[in-house]
Short mmCIF file of N, CA, C and O in Angstrom, two decimals:
data_model
loop_
_atom_site.label_atom_id
_atom_site.label_comp_id
_atom_site.label_asym_id
_atom_site.label_seq_id
_atom_site.Cartn_x
_atom_site.Cartn_y
_atom_site.Cartn_z
N ILE A 80 37.29 45.53 -12.31
CA ILE A 80 36.29 46.24 -11.53
C ILE A 80 36.39 45.86 -10.05
O ILE A 80 36.25 46.73 -9.20
N GLN A 81 36.67 44.58 -9.76
CA GLN A 81 36.80 44.18 -8.36
C GLN A 81 37.95 44.90 -7.68
O GLN A 81 37.86 45.25 -6.51
N ALA A 82 39.04 45.14 -8.42
CA ALA A 82 40.18 45.86 -7.84
C ALA A 82 39.79 47.28 -7.48
O ALA A 82 40.20 47.81 -6.45
N ILE A 83 38.98 47.92 -8.33
CA ILE A 83 38.52 49.28 -8.05
C ILE A 83 37.63 49.29 -6.81
O ILE A 83 37.79 50.14 -5.92
N ILE A 84 36.70 48.35 -6.73
CA ILE A 84 35.81 48.26 -5.57
C ILE A 84 36.60 47.96 -4.31
O ILE A 84 36.38 48.57 -3.26
N LYS A 85 37.57 47.04 -4.41
CA LYS A 85 38.38 46.66 -3.25
C LYS A 85 39.18 47.84 -2.72
O LYS A 85 39.35 47.99 -1.53
N ASN A 86 39.67 48.70 -3.60
CA ASN A 86 40.52 49.82 -3.19
C ASN A 86 39.76 51.12 -2.97
O ASN A 86 40.37 52.14 -2.74
N ARG A 87 38.43 51.07 -3.05
CA ARG A 87 37.65 52.27 -2.79
C ARG A 87 37.92 52.76 -1.38
O ARG A 87 37.93 52.00 -0.43
N GLY A 88 38.17 54.03 -1.24
CA GLY A 88 38.47 54.58 0.07
C GLY A 88 39.92 54.39 0.48
O GLY A 88 40.28 54.67 1.60
N LYS A 89 40.75 53.92 -0.45
CA LYS A 89 42.16 53.69 -0.16
C LYS A 89 43.01 54.63 -1.00
O LYS A 89 42.64 55.01 -2.11
N THR A 90 44.16 55.01 -0.48
CA THR A 90 45.05 55.93 -1.15
C THR A 90 46.47 55.37 -1.14
O THR A 90 47.01 55.10 -0.07
N PRO A 91 47.09 55.21 -2.31
CA PRO A 91 48.49 54.78 -2.33
C PRO A 91 49.42 55.96 -2.04
O PRO A 91 49.25 57.04 -2.59
N ILE A 92 50.37 55.75 -1.13
CA ILE A 92 51.35 56.77 -0.76
C ILE A 92 52.72 56.11 -0.63
O ILE A 92 52.82 54.89 -0.65
N TYR A 93 53.74 56.94 -0.46
CA TYR A 93 55.09 56.45 -0.25
C TYR A 93 55.64 57.04 1.03
O TYR A 93 55.47 58.23 1.30
N ILE A 94 56.30 56.21 1.82
CA ILE A 94 57.00 56.65 3.02
C ILE A 94 58.49 56.42 2.72
O ILE A 94 58.90 55.28 2.53
N LEU A 95 59.27 57.50 2.66
CA LEU A 95 60.67 57.39 2.24
C LEU A 95 61.61 58.10 3.21
O LEU A 95 61.17 58.83 4.09
N GLY A 96 62.90 57.89 3.02
CA GLY A 96 63.90 58.49 3.87
C GLY A 96 64.15 57.63 5.08
O GLY A 96 64.24 56.40 4.98
N GLU A 97 64.25 58.26 6.24
CA GLU A 97 64.59 57.57 7.49
C GLU A 97 63.34 57.00 8.16
O GLU A 97 63.08 57.23 9.34
N ALA A 98 62.57 56.24 7.39
CA ALA A 98 61.38 55.58 7.91
C ALA A 98 61.77 54.22 8.47
O ALA A 98 62.74 53.61 8.03
N TYR A 99 61.00 53.74 9.44
CA TYR A 99 61.25 52.42 10.01
C TYR A 99 61.12 51.36 8.92
O TYR A 99 61.94 50.45 8.84
N LYS A 100 60.10 51.47 8.09
CA LYS A 100 59.91 50.56 6.96
C LYS A 100 59.55 51.38 5.72
O LYS A 100 58.38 51.55 5.39
N PRO A 101 60.55 51.93 5.02
CA PRO A 101 60.24 52.74 3.83
C PRO A 101 59.59 51.89 2.75
O PRO A 101 59.83 50.69 2.67
N GLY A 102 58.74 52.52 1.95
CA GLY A 102 58.11 51.80 0.85
C GLY A 102 56.79 52.41 0.44
O GLY A 102 56.40 53.48 0.89
N ALA A 103 56.11 51.67 -0.43
CA ALA A 103 54.78 52.08 -0.90
C ALA A 103 53.73 51.45 0.00
O ALA A 103 53.83 50.28 0.36
N TYR A 104 52.73 52.24 0.36
CA TYR A 104 51.66 51.78 1.24
C TYR A 104 50.31 52.23 0.70
O TYR A 104 50.22 53.24 0.00
N THR A 105 49.28 51.51 1.09
CA THR A 105 47.92 51.92 0.80
C THR A 105 47.25 52.21 2.13
O THR A 105 47.20 51.35 3.01
N VAL A 106 46.79 53.45 2.29
CA VAL A 106 46.16 53.88 3.54
C VAL A 106 44.75 54.36 3.24
O VAL A 106 44.37 54.56 2.09
N SER A 107 43.98 54.58 4.27
CA SER A 107 42.63 55.11 4.13
C SER A 107 42.69 56.47 3.43
O SER A 107 43.60 57.26 3.66
N ALA A 108 41.71 56.74 2.62
CA ALA A 108 41.63 58.03 1.92
C ALA A 108 41.45 59.19 2.89
O ALA A 108 41.63 60.35 2.51
N LEU A 109 41.14 58.90 4.14
CA LEU A 109 40.97 59.95 5.15
C LEU A 109 42.22 60.10 6.03
O LEU A 109 42.22 60.86 6.99
N SER A 110 43.28 59.39 5.70
CA SER A 110 44.50 59.41 6.51
C SER A 110 45.22 60.75 6.46
O SER A 110 45.23 61.43 5.44
N THR A 111 45.85 61.07 7.58
CA THR A 111 46.69 62.25 7.69
C THR A 111 48.15 61.78 7.77
O THR A 111 48.41 60.58 7.79
N ILE A 112 49.07 62.73 7.86
CA ILE A 112 50.48 62.39 7.99
C ILE A 112 50.69 61.48 9.20
O ILE A 112 51.35 60.45 9.10
N THR A 113 50.12 61.84 10.35
CA THR A 113 50.32 61.03 11.55
C THR A 113 49.69 59.66 11.41
O THR A 113 50.30 58.66 11.82
N ASN A 114 48.50 59.56 10.84
CA ASN A 114 47.88 58.25 10.62
C ASN A 114 48.77 57.37 9.78
O ASN A 114 48.97 56.19 10.08
N ALA A 115 49.32 57.94 8.70
CA ALA A 115 50.19 57.18 7.80
C ALA A 115 51.46 56.74 8.52
O ALA A 115 51.91 55.60 8.35
N LEU A 116 52.05 57.61 9.33
CA LEU A 116 53.27 57.25 10.05
C LEU A 116 53.01 56.13 11.05
O LEU A 116 53.78 55.17 11.14
N PHE A 117 51.91 56.22 11.79
CA PHE A 117 51.58 55.17 12.75
C PHE A 117 51.31 53.85 12.05
O PHE A 117 51.74 52.80 12.49
N ALA A 118 50.62 53.89 10.93
CA ALA A 118 50.25 52.67 10.20
C ALA A 118 51.44 51.99 9.54
O ALA A 118 51.39 50.78 9.29
N THR A 119 52.50 52.74 9.28
CA THR A 119 53.63 52.18 8.54
C THR A 119 54.89 51.98 9.37
O THR A 119 55.94 51.67 8.82
N GLY A 120 54.81 52.17 10.65
CA GLY A 120 55.96 51.90 11.51
C GLY A 120 56.70 53.13 12.00
O GLY A 120 57.52 53.05 12.90
N GLY A 121 56.45 54.29 11.40
CA GLY A 121 57.02 55.52 11.90
C GLY A 121 58.44 55.82 11.47
O GLY A 121 58.94 55.32 10.47
N VAL A 122 59.10 56.63 12.28
CA VAL A 122 60.43 57.16 12.02
C VAL A 122 61.47 56.26 12.68
O VAL A 122 61.29 55.84 13.82
N ASN A 123 62.58 55.98 11.98
CA ASN A 123 63.63 55.18 12.61
C ASN A 123 64.50 56.05 13.52
O ASN A 123 64.29 57.26 13.62
N GLU A 124 65.50 55.45 14.17
CA GLU A 124 66.31 56.17 15.16
C GLU A 124 67.16 57.28 14.56
O GLU A 124 67.65 58.15 15.28
N ASN A 125 67.35 57.29 13.24
CA ASN A 125 68.14 58.33 12.58
C ASN A 125 67.29 59.43 11.95
O ASN A 125 67.81 60.37 11.39
N GLY A 126 65.98 59.29 12.04
CA GLY A 126 65.09 60.21 11.35
C GLY A 126 64.68 61.41 12.18
O GLY A 126 64.59 61.35 13.40
N SER A 127 64.42 62.49 11.49
CA SER A 127 63.97 63.73 12.12
C SER A 127 62.49 63.64 12.47
O SER A 127 61.67 63.24 11.65
N LEU A 128 62.17 64.01 13.68
CA LEU A 128 60.76 64.14 14.08
C LEU A 128 60.27 65.57 13.90
O LEU A 128 59.08 65.84 14.00
N ARG A 129 61.19 66.49 13.64
CA ARG A 129 60.85 67.90 13.58
C ARG A 129 60.67 68.43 12.16
O ARG A 129 60.17 69.54 11.98
N HIS A 130 61.10 67.67 11.15
CA HIS A 130 61.10 68.18 9.77
C HIS A 130 60.51 67.17 8.78
O HIS A 130 61.02 67.02 7.68
N ILE A 131 59.45 66.48 9.15
CA ILE A 131 58.84 65.49 8.26
C ILE A 131 58.16 66.25 7.12
O ILE A 131 57.42 67.20 7.35
N GLU A 132 58.43 65.82 5.90
CA GLU A 132 57.94 66.54 4.72
C GLU A 132 56.82 65.77 4.03
O GLU A 132 56.91 64.57 3.85
N LEU A 133 55.80 66.50 3.63
CA LEU A 133 54.76 65.96 2.75
C LEU A 133 54.99 66.56 1.38
O LEU A 133 54.96 67.78 1.22
N ARG A 134 55.26 65.70 0.41
CA ARG A 134 55.52 66.15 -0.95
C ARG A 134 54.42 65.64 -1.88
O ARG A 134 53.99 64.51 -1.79
N ARG A 135 54.01 66.52 -2.77
CA ARG A 135 52.96 66.19 -3.74
C ARG A 135 53.41 66.69 -5.10
O ARG A 135 53.75 67.85 -5.26
N ASP A 136 53.43 65.79 -6.08
CA ASP A 136 53.86 66.14 -7.44
C ASP A 136 55.24 66.80 -7.43
O ASP A 136 55.48 67.77 -8.14
N GLY A 137 56.13 66.29 -6.58
CA GLY A 137 57.50 66.80 -6.54
C GLY A 137 57.69 68.11 -5.79
O GLY A 137 58.79 68.64 -5.74
N LYS A 138 56.62 68.62 -5.18
CA LYS A 138 56.71 69.89 -4.47
C LYS A 138 56.44 69.69 -2.99
O LYS A 138 55.59 68.90 -2.61
N LEU A 139 57.16 70.45 -2.16
CA LEU A 139 56.93 70.41 -0.72
C LEU A 139 55.60 71.10 -0.42
O LEU A 139 55.42 72.27 -0.73
N ILE A 140 54.68 70.36 0.16
CA ILE A 140 53.35 70.89 0.50
C ILE A 140 53.30 71.35 1.96
O ILE A 140 52.72 72.37 2.29
N ARG A 141 53.94 70.56 2.84
CA ARG A 141 53.83 70.83 4.27
C ARG A 141 55.04 70.23 4.97
O ARG A 141 55.49 69.15 4.61
N GLU A 142 55.54 70.93 5.98
CA GLU A 142 56.54 70.36 6.87
C GLU A 142 55.85 70.12 8.20
O GLU A 142 55.18 71.00 8.72
N PHE A 143 55.99 68.92 8.72
CA PHE A 143 55.28 68.50 9.93
C PHE A 143 56.27 68.31 11.08
O PHE A 143 57.29 67.66 10.93
N ASP A 144 55.96 68.89 12.23
CA ASP A 144 56.76 68.76 13.44
C ASP A 144 56.04 67.82 14.39
O ASP A 144 55.05 68.19 15.02
N PHE A 145 56.54 66.59 14.48
CA PHE A 145 55.89 65.56 15.29
C PHE A 145 55.92 65.91 16.79
O PHE A 145 55.09 65.44 17.55
N TYR A 146 56.87 66.75 17.21
CA TYR A 146 56.94 67.17 18.61
C TYR A 146 55.67 67.90 19.02
O TYR A 146 55.26 67.81 20.17
N ASP A 147 55.06 68.65 18.10
CA ASP A 147 53.82 69.36 18.44
C ASP A 147 52.74 68.38 18.90
O ASP A 147 52.03 68.64 19.86
N LEU A 148 52.65 67.24 18.22
CA LEU A 148 51.67 66.23 18.60
C LEU A 148 52.10 65.52 19.88
O LEU A 148 51.31 65.39 20.82
N LEU A 149 53.34 65.09 19.95
CA LEU A 149 53.81 64.30 21.09
C LEU A 149 53.84 65.08 22.40
O LEU A 149 53.49 64.54 23.45
N LEU A 150 54.25 66.32 22.35
CA LEU A 150 54.46 67.08 23.59
C LEU A 150 53.36 68.07 23.92
O LEU A 150 53.23 68.50 25.06
N LYS A 151 52.58 68.47 22.91
CA LYS A 151 51.54 69.48 23.14
C LYS A 151 50.14 69.01 22.76
O LYS A 151 49.19 69.75 22.90
N ALA A 152 50.03 67.80 22.19
CA ALA A 152 48.76 67.28 21.68
C ALA A 152 48.14 68.21 20.64
O ALA A 152 46.93 68.32 20.51
N ASP A 153 49.00 68.88 19.89
CA ASP A 153 48.58 69.84 18.87
C ASP A 153 48.60 69.17 17.50
O ASP A 153 49.66 68.80 17.00
N THR A 154 47.44 69.03 16.88
CA THR A 154 47.34 68.40 15.56
C THR A 154 47.12 69.42 14.44
O THR A 154 46.84 69.04 13.31
N SER A 155 47.29 70.70 14.75
CA SER A 155 46.97 71.73 13.77
C SER A 155 47.84 71.69 12.52
O SER A 155 47.42 72.15 11.46
N SER A 156 49.05 71.16 12.61
CA SER A 156 49.90 71.11 11.42
C SER A 156 49.81 69.78 10.69
O SER A 156 50.48 69.58 9.68
N ASP A 157 48.96 68.87 11.18
CA ASP A 157 48.75 67.60 10.49
C ASP A 157 47.97 67.89 9.21
O ASP A 157 47.26 68.89 9.12
N PHE A 158 48.10 67.04 8.21
CA PHE A 158 47.53 67.33 6.90
C PHE A 158 47.10 66.02 6.25
O PHE A 158 47.78 65.01 6.40
N ARG A 159 46.00 66.03 5.54
CA ARG A 159 45.52 64.82 4.88
C ARG A 159 46.39 64.47 3.68
O ARG A 159 46.76 65.34 2.90
N VAL A 160 46.71 63.17 3.55
CA VAL A 160 47.49 62.70 2.41
C VAL A 160 46.56 62.40 1.24
O VAL A 160 45.39 62.09 1.43
N GLU A 161 47.10 62.51 0.04
CA GLU A 161 46.35 62.24 -1.18
C GLU A 161 47.08 61.23 -2.04
O GLU A 161 48.26 60.92 -1.79
N HIS A 162 46.41 60.74 -3.05
CA HIS A 162 46.92 59.72 -3.96
C HIS A 162 48.33 60.10 -4.48
O HIS A 162 48.51 61.18 -5.02
N GLY A 163 49.30 59.20 -4.25
CA GLY A 163 50.64 59.41 -4.76
C GLY A 163 51.54 60.30 -3.93
O GLY A 163 52.69 60.55 -4.31
N ASP A 164 51.05 60.79 -2.79
CA ASP A 164 51.87 61.65 -1.94
C ASP A 164 53.09 60.91 -1.42
O ASP A 164 53.08 59.68 -1.27
N VAL A 165 54.13 61.67 -1.11
CA VAL A 165 55.35 61.14 -0.51
C VAL A 165 55.54 61.78 0.85
O VAL A 165 55.51 63.01 0.97
N ILE A 166 55.68 60.96 1.86
CA ILE A 166 56.07 61.44 3.18
C ILE A 166 57.55 61.13 3.29
O ILE A 166 57.95 59.97 3.28
N PHE A 167 58.37 62.19 3.34
CA PHE A 167 59.81 62.03 3.38
C PHE A 167 60.33 62.40 4.75
O PHE A 167 60.04 63.49 5.27
N ILE A 168 61.09 61.49 5.35
CA ILE A 168 61.65 61.71 6.67
C ILE A 168 63.16 61.91 6.51
O ILE A 168 63.89 60.96 6.23
N PRO A 169 63.64 63.15 6.67
CA PRO A 169 65.07 63.40 6.52
C PRO A 169 65.88 62.90 7.71
O PRO A 169 65.32 62.61 8.78
N PHE A 170 67.18 62.82 7.53
CA PHE A 170 68.11 62.45 8.59
C PHE A 170 68.10 63.54 9.65
O PHE A 170 68.06 64.72 9.32
N ILE A 171 68.14 63.17 10.91
CA ILE A 171 68.16 64.14 12.01
C ILE A 171 69.46 64.96 11.93
O ILE A 171 70.54 64.41 11.74
N GLN A 172 69.35 66.27 12.06
CA GLN A 172 70.51 67.15 11.93
C GLN A 172 71.04 67.64 13.27
O GLN A 172 72.24 67.65 13.49
N ASN A 173 70.17 68.08 14.14
CA ASN A 173 70.59 68.70 15.40
C ASN A 173 69.93 68.00 16.57
O ASN A 173 68.71 67.94 16.66
N ARG A 174 70.76 67.51 17.48
CA ARG A 174 70.20 66.90 18.69
C ARG A 174 71.09 67.17 19.88
O ARG A 174 72.28 67.43 19.74
N VAL A 175 70.46 67.12 21.04
CA VAL A 175 71.17 67.38 22.29
C VAL A 175 70.69 66.36 23.32
O VAL A 175 69.53 65.95 23.29
N SER A 176 71.57 65.95 24.18
CA SER A 176 71.23 65.01 25.24
C SER A 176 71.07 65.77 26.55
O SER A 176 71.96 66.52 26.96
N LEU A 177 69.93 65.59 27.20
CA LEU A 177 69.66 66.22 28.49
C LEU A 177 69.62 65.12 29.55
O LEU A 177 68.80 64.21 29.46
N ASN A 178 70.52 65.22 30.52
CA ASN A 178 70.57 64.25 31.60
C ASN A 178 70.53 64.97 32.93
O ASN A 178 70.83 66.16 33.01
N GLY A 179 70.15 64.26 33.94
CA GLY A 179 70.13 64.86 35.27
C GLY A 179 68.71 65.09 35.75
O GLY A 179 67.81 64.32 35.45
N SER A 180 68.50 66.20 36.45
CA SER A 180 67.21 66.49 37.08
C SER A 180 66.27 67.22 36.14
O SER A 180 65.83 68.33 36.42
N PHE A 181 65.96 66.61 35.04
CA PHE A 181 64.99 67.16 34.10
C PHE A 181 63.71 66.36 34.18
O PHE A 181 63.73 65.18 34.52
N MET A 182 62.60 67.01 33.86
CA MET A 182 61.33 66.30 33.88
C MET A 182 61.35 65.14 32.88
O MET A 182 60.84 64.07 33.17
N ARG A 183 61.96 65.39 31.72
CA ARG A 183 62.04 64.36 30.67
C ARG A 183 63.48 64.26 30.16
O ARG A 183 63.80 64.76 29.09
N PRO A 184 64.38 63.61 30.91
CA PRO A 184 65.74 63.46 30.40
C PRO A 184 65.73 62.62 29.13
O PRO A 184 64.87 61.75 28.96
N GLY A 185 66.65 62.89 28.24
CA GLY A 185 66.72 62.11 27.01
C GLY A 185 67.43 62.86 25.91
O GLY A 185 68.04 63.91 26.14
N ILE A 186 67.33 62.33 24.70
CA ILE A 186 67.94 62.95 23.53
C ILE A 186 66.83 63.68 22.77
O ILE A 186 65.80 63.07 22.46
N TYR A 187 67.06 64.95 22.50
CA TYR A 187 66.06 65.77 21.84
C TYR A 187 66.61 66.38 20.56
O TYR A 187 67.77 66.76 20.49
N GLU A 188 65.73 66.49 19.61
CA GLU A 188 66.07 67.19 18.37
C GLU A 188 65.69 68.65 18.54
O GLU A 188 64.69 68.97 19.18
N PHE A 189 66.49 69.53 18.00
CA PHE A 189 66.14 70.94 18.05
C PHE A 189 66.25 71.56 16.67
O PHE A 189 66.99 71.10 15.82
N LYS A 190 65.45 72.59 16.47
CA LYS A 190 65.43 73.30 15.20
C LYS A 190 66.45 74.42 15.20
O LYS A 190 66.81 74.94 16.27
N GLN A 191 66.87 74.82 14.02
CA GLN A 191 67.78 75.95 13.87
C GLN A 191 67.16 77.16 14.55
O GLN A 191 65.98 77.45 14.37
N GLY A 192 67.94 77.85 15.36
CA GLY A 192 67.44 79.04 16.05
C GLY A 192 66.92 78.77 17.45
O GLY A 192 66.72 79.71 18.22
N GLU A 193 66.65 77.52 17.81
CA GLU A 193 66.20 77.22 19.16
C GLU A 193 67.39 77.25 20.11
O GLU A 193 68.52 76.96 19.73
N THR A 194 67.12 77.57 21.36
CA THR A 194 68.17 77.63 22.38
C THR A 194 68.06 76.42 23.29
O THR A 194 67.08 75.67 23.24
N VAL A 195 69.03 76.26 24.17
CA VAL A 195 68.98 75.19 25.16
C VAL A 195 67.75 75.36 26.04
O VAL A 195 67.08 74.39 26.38
N LYS A 196 67.41 76.60 26.36
CA LYS A 196 66.20 76.86 27.15
C LYS A 196 64.95 76.35 26.44
O LYS A 196 64.07 75.77 27.06
N ASP A 197 64.86 76.54 25.12
CA ASP A 197 63.73 76.03 24.35
C ASP A 197 63.63 74.52 24.48
O ASP A 197 62.54 73.97 24.64
N VAL A 198 64.76 73.84 24.39
CA VAL A 198 64.78 72.38 24.48
C VAL A 198 64.37 71.93 25.87
O VAL A 198 63.58 71.01 26.02
N ILE A 199 64.88 72.59 26.90
CA ILE A 199 64.55 72.21 28.29
C ILE A 199 63.05 72.43 28.56
O ILE A 199 62.43 71.63 29.24
N ASN A 200 62.47 73.47 28.00
CA ASN A 200 61.06 73.77 28.23
C ASN A 200 60.10 72.84 27.50
O ASN A 200 58.89 72.95 27.67
N ARG A 201 60.58 71.95 26.70
CA ARG A 201 59.73 71.00 25.98
C ARG A 201 59.11 70.10 26.98
O ARG A 201 58.75 69.36 27.46
#
């Protein structure tokens, strides 16, 4: 009974794939994908920030684009995690390096169908 009381308001989840620290975690029952990523160390240097997957019972529930939060402060695609959910971070597939007179020079991930102009406008 003490274990039940101790874990009240907690949700066990898994962070897998290209996570900084993959594994099983217990997070607040009110946690979202971003809360869970921040609490568990986030995405490693090989992981996609544009295609983070929330899986429930073996099915893809939501794909999360972390760029929306980082660059636009848009949390509309964030989603609450539930007991046993898996947050899967795939390997980054497409990236481009922008150097020179850009507002934000660096290495950027891009989605299929995006153009160089789309990347520059980020």
